Tab-separated table of N, CA, C and O in Angstrom:
chain	number	residue	atom	x	y	z
A	920	MET	N	-7.087	16.660	7.539
A	920	MET	CA	-7.345	16.845	6.045
A	920	MET	C	-6.227	16.297	5.321
A	920	MET	O	-4.992	16.487	5.625
A	921	ILE	N	-6.490	15.358	4.404
A	921	ILE	CA	-5.357	14.788	3.529
A	921	ILE	C	-4.796	15.879	2.622
A	921	ILE	O	-5.525	16.785	2.064
A	922	GLY	N	-3.481	15.916	2.656
A	922	GLY	CA	-2.829	16.911	1.893
A	922	GLY	C	-2.175	18.050	2.729
A	922	GLY	O	-1.364	18.857	2.206
A	923	SER	N	-2.714	18.260	3.885
A	923	SER	CA	-2.041	19.214	4.772
A	923	SER	C	-0.723	18.731	5.298
A	923	SER	O	-0.521	17.512	5.340
A	924	ARG	N	-0.007	19.563	5.862
A	924	ARG	CA	1.285	19.327	6.429
A	924	ARG	C	1.129	18.251	7.657
A	924	ARG	O	2.051	17.499	7.719
A	925	ASN	N	0.114	18.496	8.419
A	925	ASN	CA	0.063	17.598	9.531
A	925	ASN	C	-1.001	16.498	9.398
A	925	ASN	O	-1.323	15.822	10.376
A	926	GLY	N	-1.322	16.330	8.183
A	926	GLY	CA	-2.386	15.241	7.905
A	926	GLY	C	-1.945	13.854	7.869
A	926	GLY	O	-0.713	13.578	8.165
A	927	PRO	N	-2.794	12.923	7.677
A	927	PRO	CA	-2.455	11.564	7.700
A	927	PRO	C	-1.549	11.091	6.694
A	927	PRO	O	-0.926	10.062	6.723
A	928	ASP	N	-1.545	11.899	5.450
A	928	ASP	CA	-0.751	11.349	4.439
A	928	ASP	C	0.811	11.271	4.825
A	928	ASP	O	1.480	10.426	4.392
A	929	LEU	N	1.271	12.213	5.646
A	929	LEU	CA	2.629	12.149	6.082
A	929	LEU	C	2.894	11.010	7.067
A	929	LEU	O	3.983	10.510	7.253
A	930	ARG	N	1.782	10.612	7.765
A	930	ARG	CA	1.974	9.511	8.732
A	930	ARG	C	1.945	8.151	8.138
A	930	ARG	O	2.580	7.189	8.647
A	931	VAL	N	1.214	8.005	7.061
A	931	VAL	CA	0.945	6.607	6.510
A	931	VAL	C	1.855	6.450	5.200
A	931	VAL	O	1.925	5.273	4.723
A	932	GLN	N	2.563	7.404	4.753
A	932	GLN	CA	3.383	7.250	3.607
A	932	GLN	C	4.452	6.221	3.724
A	932	GLN	O	4.692	5.436	2.765
A	933	PRO	N	5.095	6.266	4.829
A	933	PRO	CA	6.175	5.092	5.055
A	933	PRO	C	5.546	3.684	4.975
A	933	PRO	O	6.152	2.754	4.541
A	934	GLU	N	4.285	3.575	5.460
A	934	GLU	CA	3.580	2.330	5.429
A	934	GLU	C	3.341	1.841	3.950
A	934	GLU	O	3.389	0.698	3.644
A	935	TYR	N	2.924	2.895	3.099
A	935	TYR	CA	2.729	2.622	1.745
A	935	TYR	C	4.073	2.150	1.025
A	935	TYR	O	4.114	1.290	0.196
A	936	GLU	N	5.211	2.826	1.418
A	936	GLU	CA	6.438	2.462	0.918
A	936	GLU	C	6.837	1.081	1.445
A	936	GLU	O	7.400	0.285	0.523
A	937	LEU	N	6.624	0.747	2.545
A	937	LEU	CA	6.881	-0.637	3.053
A	937	LEU	C	6.019	-1.668	2.213
A	937	LEU	O	6.449	-2.732	1.844
A	938	ALA	N	4.730	-1.278	1.944
A	938	ALA	CA	3.877	-2.266	1.223
A	938	ALA	C	4.503	-2.407	-0.210
A	938	ALA	O	4.496	-3.520	-0.797
A	939	PHE	N	5.040	-1.384	-0.789
A	939	PHE	CA	5.660	-1.497	-2.167
A	939	PHE	C	6.913	-2.302	-2.073
A	939	PHE	O	7.145	-3.207	-2.925
A	940	LEU	N	7.657	-2.146	-1.116
A	940	LEU	CA	8.940	-2.983	-0.866
A	940	LEU	C	8.602	-4.410	-0.721
A	940	LEU	O	9.321	-5.334	-1.148
A	941	MET	N	7.567	-4.711	0.144
A	941	MET	CA	7.090	-6.054	0.379
A	941	MET	C	6.716	-6.698	-0.973
A	941	MET	O	7.006	-7.826	-1.230
A	942	ALA	N	5.950	-6.031	-1.806
A	942	ALA	CA	5.465	-6.540	-3.097
A	942	ALA	C	6.615	-6.828	-3.974
A	942	ALA	O	6.685	-7.798	-4.620
A	943	CYS	N	7.713	-5.876	-4.000
A	943	CYS	CA	8.796	-6.014	-4.835
A	943	CYS	C	9.720	-7.358	-4.360
A	943	CYS	O	10.088	-8.001	-5.288
A	944	ALA	N	9.729	-7.454	-3.057
A	944	ALA	CA	10.438	-8.597	-2.529
A	944	ALA	C	9.705	-9.880	-2.857
A	944	ALA	O	10.432	-11.003	-3.121
A	945	ALA	N	8.419	-9.919	-2.786
A	945	ALA	CA	7.693	-11.118	-3.126
A	945	ALA	C	7.930	-11.545	-4.584
A	945	ALA	O	8.120	-12.601	-4.996
A	946	VAL	N	7.879	-10.559	-5.529
A	946	VAL	CA	8.166	-10.802	-6.912
A	946	VAL	C	9.596	-11.277	-7.136
A	946	VAL	O	9.791	-12.168	-7.900
A	947	ALA	N	10.543	-10.645	-6.551
A	947	ALA	CA	11.930	-10.986	-6.531
A	947	ALA	C	12.247	-12.458	-6.136
A	947	ALA	O	12.942	-13.245	-6.735
A	948	LEU	N	11.455	-12.790	-5.056
A	948	LEU	CA	11.663	-14.198	-4.443
A	948	LEU	C	11.020	-15.109	-5.431
A	948	LEU	O	11.574	-16.267	-5.672
A	949	HIS	N	9.823	-14.863	-5.955
A	949	HIS	CA	9.072	-15.730	-6.986
A	949	HIS	C	10.018	-15.835	-8.226
A	949	HIS	O	10.194	-17.013	-8.680
A	950	THR	N	10.688	-14.802	-8.613
A	950	THR	CA	11.483	-14.898	-9.773
A	950	THR	C	12.750	-15.809	-9.515
A	950	THR	O	13.096	-16.514	-10.312
A	951	ALA	N	13.268	-15.632	-8.347
A	951	ALA	CA	14.444	-16.521	-7.978
A	951	ALA	C	14.102	-17.925	-7.810
A	951	ALA	O	14.921	-18.751	-8.106
A	952	LEU	N	12.931	-18.275	-7.446
A	952	LEU	CA	12.610	-19.648	-7.140
A	952	LEU	C	11.985	-20.289	-8.468
A	952	LEU	O	11.804	-21.489	-8.479
A	953	THR	N	11.682	-19.466	-9.459
A	953	THR	CA	11.092	-20.007	-10.677
A	953	THR	C	12.294	-20.515	-11.611
A	953	THR	O	13.387	-19.937	-11.755
A	954	SER	N	12.153	-21.730	-12.233
A	954	SER	CA	13.167	-22.301	-13.052
A	954	SER	C	13.216	-21.445	-14.349
A	954	SER	O	12.322	-20.906	-15.017
A	955	VAL	N	14.443	-21.237	-14.834
A	955	VAL	CA	14.711	-20.397	-16.108
A	955	VAL	C	14.044	-20.984	-17.351
A	955	VAL	O	13.442	-20.221	-18.162
A	956	SER	N	14.031	-22.283	-17.458
A	956	SER	CA	13.363	-22.832	-18.649
A	956	SER	C	11.906	-22.586	-18.751
A	956	SER	O	11.276	-22.437	-19.855
A	957	ASP	N	11.150	-22.638	-17.648
A	957	ASP	CA	9.805	-22.355	-17.578
A	957	ASP	C	9.512	-20.852	-17.857
A	957	ASP	O	8.645	-20.650	-18.634
A	958	ALA	N	10.391	-20.044	-17.347
A	958	ALA	CA	10.128	-18.529	-17.561
A	958	ALA	C	10.385	-18.254	-19.049
A	958	ALA	O	9.764	-17.348	-19.577
A	959	GLN	N	11.421	-18.896	-19.580
A	959	GLN	CA	11.717	-18.590	-21.027
A	959	GLN	C	10.693	-19.187	-22.058
A	959	GLN	O	10.415	-18.604	-22.971
A	960	ALA	N	10.182	-20.271	-21.637
A	960	ALA	CA	9.172	-20.926	-22.594
A	960	ALA	C	7.922	-20.124	-22.667
A	960	ALA	O	7.260	-20.176	-23.696
A	961	SER	N	7.541	-19.466	-21.602
A	961	SER	CA	6.223	-18.760	-21.631
A	961	SER	C	6.521	-17.410	-20.808
A	961	SER	O	5.974	-17.212	-19.710
A	962	GLY	N	7.250	-16.498	-21.522
A	962	GLY	CA	7.635	-15.247	-20.872
A	962	GLY	C	6.591	-14.392	-20.524
A	962	GLY	O	6.490	-13.647	-19.484
A	963	GLY	N	5.501	-14.301	-21.433
A	963	GLY	CA	4.337	-13.416	-21.195
A	963	GLY	C	3.485	-13.820	-20.082
A	963	GLY	O	3.061	-12.951	-19.216
A	964	MET	N	3.332	-15.208	-19.938
A	964	MET	CA	2.493	-15.613	-18.741
A	964	MET	C	3.335	-15.555	-17.528
A	964	MET	O	2.725	-15.317	-16.560
A	965	ASP	N	4.565	-15.695	-17.535
A	965	ASP	CA	5.348	-15.478	-16.273
A	965	ASP	C	5.337	-14.072	-15.842
A	965	ASP	O	5.210	-13.651	-14.656
A	966	ALA	N	5.393	-13.115	-16.832
A	966	ALA	CA	5.405	-11.753	-16.437
A	966	ALA	C	3.966	-11.278	-15.986
A	966	ALA	O	3.872	-10.572	-15.032
A	967	PHE	N	2.979	-11.891	-16.521
A	967	PHE	CA	1.574	-11.607	-16.005
A	967	PHE	C	1.420	-12.090	-14.629
A	967	PHE	O	0.770	-11.470	-13.775
A	968	GLY	N	2.014	-13.291	-14.401
A	968	GLY	CA	1.902	-13.949	-12.993
A	968	GLY	C	2.656	-13.101	-12.037
A	968	GLY	O	2.223	-12.836	-10.904
A	969	ASP	N	3.819	-12.481	-12.371
A	969	ASP	CA	4.592	-11.650	-11.557
A	969	ASP	C	3.755	-10.246	-11.280
A	969	ASP	O	3.689	-9.825	-10.154
A	970	LEU	N	3.092	-9.756	-12.270
A	970	LEU	CA	2.198	-8.667	-12.114
A	970	LEU	C	1.055	-8.827	-11.113
A	970	LEU	O	0.757	-8.113	-10.243
A	971	VAL	N	0.369	-10.018	-11.298
A	971	VAL	CA	-0.713	-10.398	-10.415
A	971	VAL	C	-0.197	-10.521	-9.051
A	971	VAL	O	-0.840	-10.012	-8.005
A	972	LEU	N	0.913	-11.220	-8.881
A	972	LEU	CA	1.544	-11.384	-7.492
A	972	LEU	C	1.832	-10.137	-6.847
A	972	LEU	O	1.501	-9.829	-5.706
A	973	PHE	N	2.421	-9.123	-7.565
A	973	PHE	CA	2.783	-7.811	-7.055
A	973	PHE	C	1.453	-7.032	-6.646
A	973	PHE	O	1.412	-6.402	-5.462
A	974	ILE	N	0.375	-7.114	-7.427
A	974	ILE	CA	-0.809	-6.351	-7.108
A	974	ILE	C	-1.423	-6.994	-5.869
A	974	ILE	O	-1.923	-6.320	-5.079
A	975	ALA	N	-1.450	-8.311	-5.826
A	975	ALA	CA	-2.016	-9.006	-4.691
A	975	ALA	C	-1.361	-8.664	-3.379
A	975	ALA	O	-1.949	-8.402	-2.310
A	976	VAL	N	0.031	-8.798	-3.426
A	976	VAL	CA	0.823	-8.533	-2.144
A	976	VAL	C	0.708	-7.114	-1.847
A	976	VAL	O	0.473	-6.586	-0.594
A	977	PHE	N	0.857	-6.110	-2.757
A	977	PHE	CA	0.683	-4.694	-2.531
A	977	PHE	C	-0.648	-4.346	-1.943
A	977	PHE	O	-0.792	-3.541	-0.965
A	978	GLY	N	-1.696	-4.865	-2.520
A	978	GLY	CA	-3.046	-4.674	-2.107
A	978	GLY	C	-3.330	-5.176	-0.649
A	978	GLY	O	-3.950	-4.451	0.109
A	979	ALA	N	-2.846	-6.332	-0.362
A	979	ALA	CA	-2.999	-6.854	0.994
A	979	ALA	C	-2.241	-5.906	2.015
A	979	ALA	O	-2.766	-5.693	3.024
A	980	ALA	N	-1.024	-5.599	1.666
A	980	ALA	CA	-0.133	-4.935	2.559
A	980	ALA	C	-0.615	-3.473	2.725
A	980	ALA	O	-0.428	-2.770	3.755
A	981	ALA	N	-1.293	-2.942	1.625
A	981	ALA	CA	-1.710	-1.440	1.657
A	981	ALA	C	-3.030	-1.238	2.474
A	981	ALA	O	-3.477	-0.133	2.684
A	982	LEU	N	-3.680	-2.469	2.911
A	982	LEU	CA	-4.993	-2.269	3.750
A	982	LEU	C	-4.629	-1.637	5.046
A	982	LEU	O	-5.538	-0.802	5.430
A	983	VAL	N	-3.543	-1.861	5.548
A	983	VAL	CA	-3.217	-1.155	7.028
A	983	VAL	C	-3.106	0.279	6.821
A	983	VAL	O	-3.781	1.068	7.572
A	984	PRO	N	-2.263	0.788	6.011
A	984	PRO	CA	-2.155	2.305	5.835
A	984	PRO	C	-3.421	2.905	5.376
A	984	PRO	O	-3.740	4.090	5.680
A	985	THR	N	-4.259	2.296	4.531
A	985	THR	CA	-5.495	2.832	4.020
A	985	THR	C	-6.449	2.886	5.184
A	985	THR	O	-7.092	3.948	5.262
A	986	GLY	N	-6.550	1.903	5.941
A	986	GLY	CA	-7.467	1.895	7.156
A	986	GLY	C	-6.911	3.015	8.158
A	986	GLY	O	-7.798	3.768	8.770
A	987	ALA	N	-5.711	3.127	8.334
A	987	ALA	CA	-5.211	4.195	9.251
A	987	ALA	C	-5.417	5.639	8.701
A	987	ALA	O	-5.833	6.502	9.512
A	988	ALA	N	-5.318	5.855	7.336
A	988	ALA	CA	-5.624	7.098	6.780
A	988	ALA	C	-7.091	7.436	6.959
A	988	ALA	O	-7.394	8.599	7.303
A	989	LEU	N	-7.951	6.435	6.738
A	989	LEU	CA	-9.345	6.735	6.846
A	989	LEU	C	-9.807	7.041	8.319
A	989	LEU	O	-10.623	7.932	8.568
A	990	TRP	N	-9.017	6.267	9.310
A	990	TRP	CA	-9.292	6.574	10.725
A	990	TRP	C	-8.885	7.955	11.042
A	990	TRP	O	-9.611	8.614	11.855
A	991	PHE	N	-7.707	8.482	10.613
A	991	PHE	CA	-7.273	9.906	10.786
A	991	PHE	C	-8.231	10.781	10.234
A	991	PHE	O	-8.623	11.933	10.885
A	992	VAL	N	-8.745	10.590	9.091
A	992	VAL	CA	-9.698	11.493	8.437
A	992	VAL	C	-11.032	11.642	9.142
A	992	VAL	O	-11.570	12.668	9.506
A	993	TRP	N	-11.549	10.401	9.591
A	993	TRP	CA	-12.768	10.429	10.275
A	993	TRP	C	-12.682	11.021	11.664
A	993	TRP	O	-13.540	11.689	12.072
A	994	SER	N	-11.485	10.793	12.408
A	994	SER	CA	-11.408	11.372	13.669
A	994	SER	C	-11.279	12.872	13.554
A	994	SER	O	-11.712	13.617	14.428
A	995	GLN	N	-10.708	13.397	12.460
A	995	GLN	CA	-10.493	14.980	12.296
A	995	GLN	C	-11.993	15.461	12.033
A	995	GLN	O	-12.180	16.575	12.511
A	996	LYS	N	-12.791	14.737	11.193
A	996	LYS	CA	-14.149	15.225	11.016
A	996	LYS	C	-14.935	15.317	12.239
A	996	LYS	O	-15.702	16.198	12.523
A	997	ARG	N	-14.654	14.242	13.143
A	997	ARG	CA	-15.399	14.289	14.541
A	997	ARG	C	-14.972	15.417	15.310
A	997	ARG	O	-15.842	16.076	16.066
A	998	ARG	N	-13.594	15.692	15.291
A	998	ARG	CA	-13.179	16.785	16.191
A	998	ARG	C	-13.660	18.149	15.673
A	998	ARG	O	-14.027	18.946	16.470
A	999	ARG	N	-13.748	18.359	14.373
A	999	ARG	CA	-14.297	19.573	13.880
A	999	ARG	C	-15.765	19.706	14.156
A	999	ARG	O	-16.276	20.832	14.457
A	1000	ALA	N	-16.549	18.622	14.055
A	1000	ALA	CA	-18.012	18.679	14.321
A	1000	ALA	C	-18.228	19.044	15.817
A	1000	ALA	O	-19.134	19.768	16.149
A	1001	VAL	N	-17.372	18.406	16.731
A	1001	VAL	CA	-17.550	18.795	18.151
A	1001	VAL	C	-17.189	20.153	18.481
A	1001	VAL	O	-17.749	20.856	19.411
A	1002	SER	N	-16.237	20.602	17.770
A	1002	SER	CA	-15.743	21.974	18.143
A	1002	SER	C	-16.516	23.131	17.664
A	1002	SER	O	-16.460	24.312	17.993
A	1003	ARG	N	-17.504	22.788	16.794
A	1003	ARG	CA	-18.379	23.806	16.181
A	1003	ARG	C	-19.412	24.242	17.047
A	1003	ARG	O	-20.008	23.879	17.990
């Protein structure tokens, strides 16, 4: 059960944190490689591009822990159904 002490949320939380750090690193790398004049000329578009990059990288990296959490939940449901 998600939310319990022994549930999958405690097992997959570090993977979500890793996905967050990967997204932050991707945005930092993109910012470091972008020329200052381009970023200053169109700051809003640059910020929106960083946001889209962050969401894309985080979404892709978060697929693994989401799949793991679903697998844990479904396996627990099967165990409870068999034990009844």
